[in-house]
Coordinates of N, CA and C in Angstrom, one line a residue:
M6 N -8.0 6.7 20.3 CA -7.9 6.4 18.8 C -7.9 4.9 18.6
E7 N -8.3 4.4 17.4 CA -8.3 3.0 17.0 C -7.0 2.7 16.4
S8 N -6.3 1.7 16.9 CA -5.0 1.3 16.4 C -5.2 0.5 15.1
I9 N -4.6 0.9 14.0 CA -4.6 0.1 12.7 C -3.4 -0.8 12.7
L10 N -2.3 -0.3 13.1 CA -1.1 -1.1 12.9 C -0.3 -1.0 14.2
K11 N 0.1 -2.2 14.8 CA 1.0 -2.2 15.9 C 2.2 -3.1 15.7
V12 N 3.4 -2.5 15.7 CA 4.5 -3.2 15.5 C 5.2 -3.5 16.9
D13 N 5.4 -4.7 17.3 CA 5.8 -5.0 18.7 C 7.1 -5.8 18.8
K14 N 8.1 -5.0 19.1 CA 9.5 -5.6 19.4 C 10.0 -6.5 18.2
I15 N 9.9 -6.1 17.0 CA 10.4 -6.9 15.9 C 11.8 -6.8 15.6
E16 N 12.4 -7.8 15.2 CA 13.8 -7.9 14.7 C 13.8 -8.7 13.4
K17 N 14.8 -8.3 12.6 CA 15.0 -9.0 11.3 C 16.4 -9.1 11.1
Y18 N 16.9 -10.4 10.9 CA 18.2 -10.8 10.6 C 18.4 -11.3 9.2
Y19 N 19.5 -11.0 8.6 CA 19.8 -11.7 7.3 C 21.1 -12.4 7.4
G20 N 21.4 -13.4 6.7 CA 22.6 -14.1 6.7 C 22.7 -15.3 7.6
S21 N 24.0 -15.8 7.8 CA 24.2 -16.9 8.7 C 25.0 -16.4 9.9
R22 N 25.2 -17.3 10.8 CA 26.0 -16.9 12.1 C 27.3 -16.3 11.8
S23 N 28.0 -16.8 10.8 CA 29.3 -16.2 10.5 C 29.3 -14.9 9.9
S24 N 28.1 -14.6 9.2 CA 27.9 -13.3 8.6 C 26.5 -12.8 8.7
L25 N 26.2 -12.2 9.9 CA 24.8 -11.9 10.3 C 24.6 -10.3 10.2
T26 N 23.5 -10.0 9.5 CA 23.2 -8.6 9.4 C 21.9 -8.3 10.1
K27 N 21.8 -7.3 11.0 CA 20.6 -7.1 11.7 C 19.9 -5.8 11.0
A28 N 18.9 -6.0 10.2 CA 18.2 -5.0 9.5 C 17.3 -4.2 10.3
I29 N 16.6 -4.9 11.3 CA 15.6 -4.3 12.2 C 16.0 -4.7 13.7
D30 N 16.2 -3.7 14.5 CA 16.6 -4.1 15.9 C 15.6 -3.6 16.9
N31 N 14.7 -4.6 17.3 CA 13.8 -4.4 18.5 C 12.9 -3.1 18.2
L32 N 12.2 -3.1 17.1 CA 11.4 -1.9 16.8 C 9.9 -2.1 17.2
S33 N 9.4 -1.0 17.8 CA 8.0 -1.0 18.2 C 7.4 0.4 17.9
F34 N 6.2 0.4 17.4 CA 5.4 1.7 17.2 C 4.0 1.3 16.9
E35 N 3.1 2.2 16.8 CA 1.8 2.1 16.5 C 1.3 3.2 15.5
V36 N 0.4 2.8 14.6 CA -0.2 3.8 13.7 C -1.7 3.7 13.9
D37 N -2.4 4.9 14.2 CA -3.9 4.8 14.5 C -4.6 5.1 13.2
K38 N -5.9 4.8 13.2 CA -6.8 5.1 12.1 C -6.8 6.5 11.8
G39 N -6.6 6.9 10.5 CA -6.5 8.2 10.0 C -5.1 8.9 10.2
E40 N -4.1 8.1 10.7 CA -2.9 8.7 10.9 C -1.9 8.5 9.7
F41 N -1.1 9.4 9.4 CA -0.2 9.4 8.3 C 1.2 9.5 8.9
V42 N 2.0 8.3 8.7 CA 3.3 8.2 9.3 C 4.3 8.0 8.1
A43 N 5.4 9.0 8.3 CA 6.4 8.9 7.3 C 7.7 8.2 7.9
I44 N 8.4 7.3 7.3 CA 9.6 6.8 7.8 C 10.8 7.4 7.0
M45 N 11.8 8.0 7.7 CA 12.9 8.6 7.0 C 14.2 8.0 7.5
G46 N 15.2 7.9 6.7 CA 16.5 7.4 7.2 C 17.4 7.2 6.0
A47 N 18.7 7.0 6.4 CA 19.7 6.8 5.4 C 19.6 5.5 4.6
S48 N 20.1 5.4 3.5 CA 20.1 4.2 2.7 C 20.7 3.1 3.5
G49 N 20.1 2.0 3.5 CA 20.5 0.8 4.3 C 20.1 0.8 5.7
S50 N 19.3 1.7 6.2 CA 18.9 1.7 7.5 C 17.7 0.8 7.9
G51 N 17.1 0.1 6.9 CA 16.1 -0.9 7.1 C 14.7 -0.4 6.8
K52 N 14.5 0.7 6.1 CA 13.2 1.2 5.7 C 12.4 0.2 4.9
T53 N 13.0 -0.2 3.8 CA 12.3 -1.1 2.9 C 12.1 -2.4 3.5
T54 N 13.0 -2.9 4.4 CA 12.8 -4.2 5.1 C 11.6 -4.0 6.0
L55 N 11.5 -2.9 6.7 CA 10.3 -2.7 7.5 C 9.0 -2.8 6.7
L56 N 8.9 -2.2 5.6 CA 7.7 -2.2 4.7 C 7.5 -3.7 4.3
N57 N 8.6 -4.4 3.9 CA 8.4 -5.7 3.4 C 7.9 -6.7 4.5
V58 N 8.2 -6.5 5.8 CA 7.7 -7.4 6.8 C 6.3 -7.0 7.1
I59 N 5.9 -5.7 7.1 CA 4.5 -5.3 7.3 C 3.6 -5.8 6.2
S60 N 4.1 -5.8 5.0 CA 3.3 -6.2 3.9 C 3.4 -7.7 3.7
T61 N 4.0 -8.4 4.5 CA 4.2 -9.9 4.5 C 5.0 -10.4 3.2
I62 N 5.7 -9.5 2.6 CA 6.6 -9.9 1.6 C 7.8 -10.7 2.2
D63 N 8.2 -10.4 3.4 CA 9.2 -11.0 4.1 C 8.7 -11.4 5.5
N64 N 9.4 -12.2 6.3 CA 9.0 -12.5 7.6 C 9.9 -11.9 8.6
V65 N 9.4 -11.6 9.8 CA 10.3 -11.1 10.9 C 11.0 -12.3 11.5
T66 N 12.1 -12.0 12.1 CA 12.9 -13.0 12.8 C 12.3 -13.2 14.1
S67 N 11.9 -12.1 14.8 CA 11.2 -12.2 16.1 C 10.3 -11.0 16.3
G68 N 9.3 -11.1 17.2 CA 8.4 -10.0 17.4 C 7.0 -10.3 16.7
H69 N 6.1 -9.4 16.8 CA 4.8 -9.5 16.2 C 4.4 -8.2 15.5
I70 N 3.5 -8.4 14.5 CA 2.9 -7.2 13.8 C 1.4 -7.5 13.8
Y71 N 0.6 -6.4 14.3 CA -0.7 -6.6 14.3 C -1.4 -5.5 13.4
V72 N -2.4 -6.0 12.5 CA -3.1 -5.0 11.7 C -4.6 -5.2 12.1
A73 N -5.1 -4.2 12.6 CA -6.4 -4.1 13.1 C -6.8 -5.3 14.1
G74 N -5.7 -5.4 14.9 CA -5.8 -6.5 16.0 C -5.4 -7.8 15.6
V75 N -5.1 -8.1 14.3 CA -4.8 -9.5 14.0 C -3.3 -9.5 13.7
D76 N -2.7 -10.6 14.4 CA -1.3 -10.9 14.4 C -1.0 -11.5 13.0
I77 N -0.4 -10.6 12.1 CA -0.2 -11.1 10.7 C 1.1 -11.9 10.7
T78 N 1.9 -11.9 11.7 CA 3.1 -12.7 11.6 C 2.7 -14.2 11.7
K79 N 1.5 -14.5 12.2 CA 1.0 -15.9 12.4 C 0.1 -16.4 11.2
L80 N -0.1 -15.5 10.2 CA -1.1 -15.9 9.2 C -0.3 -16.8 8.2
K81 N -1.0 -17.8 7.6 CA -0.4 -18.7 6.6 C -1.5 -19.1 5.6
G82 N -1.2 -19.6 4.5 CA -2.1 -20.0 3.5 C -3.2 -19.1 3.1
N83 N -4.4 -19.6 3.1 CA -5.5 -18.8 2.7 C -5.8 -17.5 3.5
E84 N -5.5 -17.6 4.8 CA -5.7 -16.5 5.7 C -4.7 -15.4 5.2
L85 N -3.5 -15.7 4.9 CA -2.5 -14.7 4.5 C -2.8 -14.1 3.1
N86 N -3.4 -15.0 2.3 CA -3.7 -14.5 0.9 C -4.9 -13.5 1.1
R87 N -5.9 -13.8 2.0 CA -7.0 -12.9 2.2 C -6.6 -11.6 2.7
F88 N -5.6 -11.6 3.7 CA -5.1 -10.3 4.3 C -4.5 -9.5 3.2
R89 N -3.6 -10.1 2.3 CA -3.0 -9.3 1.3 C -4.0 -8.8 0.3
R90 N -5.1 -9.5 0.1 CA -6.0 -9.2 -0.9 C -7.0 -8.1 -0.5
E91 N -7.4 -8.2 0.8 CA -8.5 -7.4 1.4 C -8.1 -6.3 2.4
E92 N -7.0 -6.5 3.1 CA -6.7 -5.6 4.2 C -5.6 -4.7 3.9
L93 N -4.9 -4.9 2.8 CA -3.6 -4.2 2.6 C -3.6 -3.5 1.2
G94 N -3.2 -2.2 1.2 CA -3.0 -1.5 -0.1 C -1.5 -1.2 -0.2
F95 N -1.0 -1.3 -1.4 CA 0.5 -0.9 -1.5 C 0.7 -0.1 -2.8
I96 N 1.3 1.0 -2.5 CA 1.6 2.0 -3.6 C 3.2 1.8 -3.8
F97 N 3.5 1.3 -5.0 CA 4.9 1.1 -5.3 C 5.6 2.3 -5.9
Q98 N 6.9 2.5 -5.8 CA 7.6 3.6 -6.2 C 7.5 3.7 -7.8
D99 N 7.7 2.4 -8.4 CA 7.8 2.4 -9.9 C 6.4 2.0 -10.4
F100 N 5.3 2.3 -9.7 CA 3.9 2.1 -10.1 C 3.4 0.7 -10.2
N101 N 4.2 -0.2 -10.8 CA 3.8 -1.7 -11.0 C 2.5 -1.8 -11.7
L102 N 2.2 -0.9 -12.6 CA 0.9 -1.1 -13.5 C 1.3 -2.1 -14.5
L103 N 0.3 -2.9 -15.0 CA 0.4 -3.9 -16.1 C 0.2 -3.2 -17.4
D104 N 1.4 -3.2 -18.2 CA 1.3 -2.5 -19.4 C 0.2 -2.9 -20.4
T105 N -0.2 -4.1 -20.4 CA -1.2 -4.6 -21.3 C -2.7 -4.2 -20.9
L106 N -2.8 -3.6 -19.7 CA -4.1 -3.2 -19.3 C -4.3 -1.7 -19.3
T107 N -5.5 -1.2 -19.5 CA -5.8 0.3 -19.3 C -5.8 0.6 -17.8
A108 N -5.8 1.9 -17.6 CA -5.9 2.4 -16.2 C -7.1 1.7 -15.6
Y109 N -8.2 1.8 -16.3 CA -9.4 1.3 -15.6 C -9.3 -0.3 -15.3
E110 N -8.7 -1.0 -16.2 CA -8.5 -2.4 -15.9 C -7.5 -2.7 -14.8
N111 N -6.4 -1.8 -14.7 CA -5.4 -2.0 -13.6 C -6.1 -1.8 -12.3
I112 N -7.0 -0.8 -12.2 CA -7.6 -0.5 -11.0 C -8.6 -1.6 -10.7
A113 N -9.4 -2.1 -11.7 CA -10.4 -3.1 -11.5 C -9.9 -4.4 -11.1
L114 N -8.6 -4.7 -11.4 CA -8.0 -6.0 -11.1 C -8.1 -6.4 -9.7
S115 N -7.8 -5.5 -8.7 CA -7.8 -5.8 -7.3 C -9.3 -6.1 -6.8
L116 N -10.3 -5.6 -7.5 CA -11.7 -5.9 -7.2 C -12.1 -7.2 -7.8
S117 N -11.6 -7.4 -9.0 CA -12.1 -8.6 -9.8 C -11.6 -9.9 -9.0
I118 N -10.4 -9.9 -8.4 CA -10.0 -11.1 -7.7 C -10.8 -11.3 -6.4
Q119 N -11.5 -10.3 -6.0 CA -12.5 -10.5 -4.9 C -13.8 -10.9 -5.2
N120 N -14.0 -11.1 -6.6 CA -15.3 -11.5 -7.2 C -16.4 -10.4 -6.9
V121 N -15.9 -9.1 -7.0 CA -16.9 -8.0 -6.9 C -17.6 -7.9 -8.3
S122 N -18.9 -7.7 -8.3 CA -19.6 -7.6 -9.6 C -19.1 -6.4 -10.5
A123 N -19.3 -6.6 -11.8 CA -18.9 -5.6 -12.7 C -19.6 -4.3 -12.5
K124 N -20.8 -4.3 -12.1 CA -21.5 -3.0 -11.8 C -20.9 -2.2 -10.6
E125 N -20.6 -3.0 -9.6 CA -20.0 -2.4 -8.4 C -18.6 -1.9 -8.7
I126 N -17.9 -2.7 -9.5 CA -16.5 -2.2 -9.8 C -16.6 -0.9 -10.6
D127 N -17.5 -0.9 -11.6 CA -17.7 0.4 -12.3 C -18.0 1.6 -11.5
T128 N -18.9 1.4 -10.6 CA -19.3 2.5 -9.7 C -18.1 2.9 -8.8
K129 N -17.3 2.0 -8.2 CA -16.2 2.3 -7.4 C -15.1 3.0 -8.1
I130 N -14.9 2.5 -9.3 CA -13.8 3.1 -10.2 C -14.1 4.6 -10.6
K131 N -15.4 4.8 -10.9 CA -15.8 6.2 -11.4 C -15.7 7.1 -10.2
K132 N -16.0 6.6 -8.9 CA -15.9 7.5 -7.8 C -14.4 7.9 -7.5
V133 N -13.6 6.9 -7.4 CA -12.2 7.1 -7.0 C -11.4 7.8 -8.1
A134 N -11.9 7.7 -9.5 CA -11.2 8.4 -10.5 C -11.6 9.8 -10.4
E135 N -12.8 10.2 -10.0 CA -13.1 11.6 -9.9 C -12.3 12.2 -8.7
E136 N -12.2 11.5 -7.7 CA -11.6 12.0 -6.5 C -10.1 12.2 -6.7
L137 N -9.5 11.4 -7.6 CA -8.0 11.4 -7.9 C -7.7 12.1 -9.1
D138 N -8.8 12.6 -9.8 CA -8.7 13.4 -11.1 C -7.9 12.6 -12.2
I139 N -8.5 11.4 -12.3 CA -7.9 10.5 -13.4 C -9.0 10.0 -14.3
K140 N -10.2 10.6 -14.3 CA -11.2 10.2 -15.2 C -10.8 10.2 -16.7
D141 N -9.9 11.1 -17.1 CA -9.6 11.3 -18.4 C -8.5 10.3 -19.0
V142 N -8.0 9.5 -18.0 CA -7.0 8.5 -18.4 C -7.4 7.0 -18.2
L143 N -8.7 6.8 -17.8 CA -9.2 5.5 -17.6 C -9.1 4.5 -18.7
K144 N -9.2 5.1 -20.0 CA -9.1 4.2 -21.2 C -7.6 4.1 -21.7
K145 N -6.7 4.8 -21.1 CA -5.4 4.9 -21.6 C -4.6 3.7 -21.0
Y146 N -3.5 3.4 -21.7 CA -2.6 2.4 -21.2 C -1.4 3.1 -20.5
P147 N -0.7 2.4 -19.6 CA 0.4 3.2 -18.9 C 1.4 4.0 -19.8
Y148 N 1.8 3.5 -20.9 CA 2.7 4.2 -21.8 C 2.1 5.5 -22.3
Q149 N 0.8 5.6 -22.3 CA 0.1 6.9 -22.7 C 0.0 7.9 -21.6
M150 N 0.4 7.6 -20.3 CA 0.2 8.4 -19.2 C 1.4 9.1 -18.7
S151 N 1.3 10.2 -18.1 CA 2.5 10.8 -17.4 C 2.7 10.2 -16.1
G152 N 4.0 10.5 -15.5 CA 4.3 9.8 -14.3 C 3.3 10.1 -13.1
G153 N 2.8 11.3 -13.1 CA 1.8 11.7 -12.1 C 0.6 11.0 -12.2
Q154 N 0.1 10.8 -13.6 CA -1.2 10.0 -13.8 C -1.0 8.6 -13.4
K155 N 0.2 8.0 -13.7 CA 0.4 6.6 -13.4 C 0.4 6.4 -11.9
Q156 N 1.0 7.3 -11.2 CA 1.0 7.2 -9.7 C -0.3 7.3 -9.1
R157 N -1.2 8.2 -9.7 CA -2.5 8.4 -9.1 C -3.4 7.1 -9.5
V158 N -3.1 6.5 -10.7 CA -3.8 5.2 -11.0 C -3.4 4.1 -10.0
A159 N -2.0 4.1 -9.7 CA -1.5 3.1 -8.7 C -2.1 3.3 -7.4
S160 N -2.3 4.6 -7.0 CA -2.9 4.9 -5.7 C -4.3 4.5 -5.7
A161 N -5.1 4.7 -6.8 CA -6.5 4.3 -6.9 C -6.6 2.8 -6.7
R162 N -5.7 2.1 -7.3 CA -5.7 0.6 -7.2 C -5.5 0.2 -5.8
A163 N -4.6 0.9 -5.1 CA -4.3 0.5 -3.6 C -5.5 0.8 -2.6
I164 N -6.2 1.8 -3.0 CA -7.3 2.2 -2.0 C -8.7 1.7 -2.4
I165 N -8.8 1.1 -3.7 CA -10.1 0.9 -4.1 C -10.9 -0.3 -3.3
T166 N -10.0 -1.2 -2.7 CA -10.7 -2.2 -1.9 C -10.9 -1.8 -0.5
N167 N -10.8 -0.5 -0.1 CA -11.0 -0.1 1.3 C -10.1 -0.9 2.3
P168 N -8.8 -0.9 2.1 CA -8.0 -1.7 3.0 C -7.9 -1.0 4.3
K169 N -7.4 -1.8 5.3 CA -7.2 -1.2 6.7 C -6.0 -0.3 6.7
L170 N -5.0 -0.7 5.9 CA -3.7 -0.1 5.9 C -3.2 0.0 4.5
V171 N -2.6 1.3 4.3 CA -1.9 1.5 3.0 C -0.6 1.7 3.2
L172 N 0.3 1.1 2.5 CA 1.8 1.1 2.5 C 2.3 1.9 1.2
A173 N 3.1 2.8 1.3 CA 3.6 3.6 0.2 C 5.2 3.6 0.2
D174 N 5.7 3.0 -0.9 CA 7.3 3.0 -0.9 C 7.7 4.1 -1.8
E175 N 8.2 5.2 -1.2 CA 8.6 6.4 -1.9 C 7.6 6.8 -3.0
P176 N 6.4 7.1 -2.7 CA 5.4 7.3 -3.8 C 5.6 8.5 -4.5
T177 N 6.4 9.4 -4.1 CA 6.6 10.6 -4.9 C 8.0 10.7 -5.6
G178 N 8.7 9.6 -5.5 CA 10.1 9.5 -6.0 C 10.2 9.8 -7.5
A179 N 9.2 9.4 -8.3 CA 9.3 9.7 -9.8 C 8.4 10.9 -10.2
L180 N 8.0 11.7 -9.2 CA 7.0 12.7 -9.6 C 7.7 14.1 -9.4
D181 N 7.1 15.1 -10.3 CA 7.6 16.5 -10.1 C 6.9 17.0 -8.8
S182 N 7.2 18.2 -8.5 CA 6.7 18.8 -7.2 C 5.2 19.0 -7.2
K183 N 4.7 19.4 -8.4 CA 3.2 19.6 -8.4 C 2.5 18.3 -8.3
S184 N 2.9 17.3 -9.0 CA 2.2 16.0 -8.9 C 2.4 15.4 -7.6
A185 N 3.5 15.5 -6.9 CA 3.8 15.0 -5.6 C 2.8 15.7 -4.6
K186 N 2.6 17.0 -4.7 CA 1.6 17.7 -3.8 C 0.3 17.3 -4.0
M187 N -0.2 17.0 -5.2 CA -1.5 16.6 -5.5 C -1.6 15.1 -5.0
L188 N -0.7 14.3 -5.1 CA -0.8 12.9 -4.6 C -0.9 12.9 -3.1
F189 N -0.1 13.7 -2.4 CA -0.2 13.7 -0.9 C -1.5 14.2 -0.5
E190 N -2.0 15.4 -1.1 CA -3.3 15.9 -0.7 C -4.4 14.8 -0.9
N191 N -4.4 14.0 -1.9 CA -5.4 13.0 -2.1 C -5.2 11.8 -1.0
L192 N -3.9 11.5 -0.7 CA -3.6 10.4 0.2 C -4.1 10.9 1.6
I193 N -3.9 12.2 2.0 CA -4.2 12.7 3.2 C -5.7 12.7 3.4
F194 N -6.5 13.0 2.3 CA -7.9 12.8 2.4 C -8.4 11.5 2.7
Y195 N -7.7 10.4 2.1 CA -8.1 9.1 2.3 C -7.7 8.6 3.7
M196 N -6.7 9.2 4.3 CA -6.3 8.7 5.6 C -7.2 8.9 6.7
T197 N -8.3 9.6 6.4 CA -9.4 9.7 7.4 C -10.0 8.4 7.6
F198 N -9.9 7.5 6.6 CA -10.5 6.1 6.7 C -9.5 5.0 7.0
Y199 N -8.2 5.3 6.5 CA -7.2 4.2 6.7 C -6.1 4.6 7.5
G200 N -5.1 3.8 7.7 CA -3.8 4.1 8.3 C -2.8 4.1 7.1
L201 N -1.9 5.1 7.0 CA -0.9 5.1 6.0 C 0.5 5.1 6.5
L202 N 1.3 4.2 6.0 CA 2.7 4.2 6.5 C 3.5 4.5 5.2
C203 N 4.3 5.5 5.2 CA 4.8 6.1 4.0 C 6.4 6.0 4.2
L204 N 7.1 5.5 3.1 CA 8.5 5.4 3.1 C 9.1 6.6 2.3
H205 N 9.9 7.5 2.9 CA 10.4 8.6 2.3 C 11.8 8.4 1.9

């Protein structure tokens, strides 16, 4: 199998020498293409910290993280911006949709910053909207959508750029059981093409 994500002996410390907290302790694992990995653990066990360092929101204290063979712990400047823009999809627990944009515009935003043509954006959005069953909400604003619809729009935004890796921070936390089941079925379908690391 092709490795999409390799976490190699990473550690993450917070604080100073007098008050040091070890959030991640010598952690290593791999996620292969098409693999769906869920991380479970008690509050404060370092789950969100792990997602933050993989998504480059935060930096590791030591160790290395590779996405599709590229050591992202060494990326800086434009290279880091390109990685975040093109190689990574992130599904937030609280959706993080822009209230002033429609569902269509929220999804299109991640393609627009890559200078994708309007015609190609339209084609891609219509395809993903059909697959995630959100065609009826594309012209609606977030306040006009249910929690399940907003989460599927957020998922569409995360996968529309064909990222190498999709990270999901408690993606079903705000959903009822029916919506959660539908979301996971759609994510599992997409994991044929990507790697998914999911925080539960």
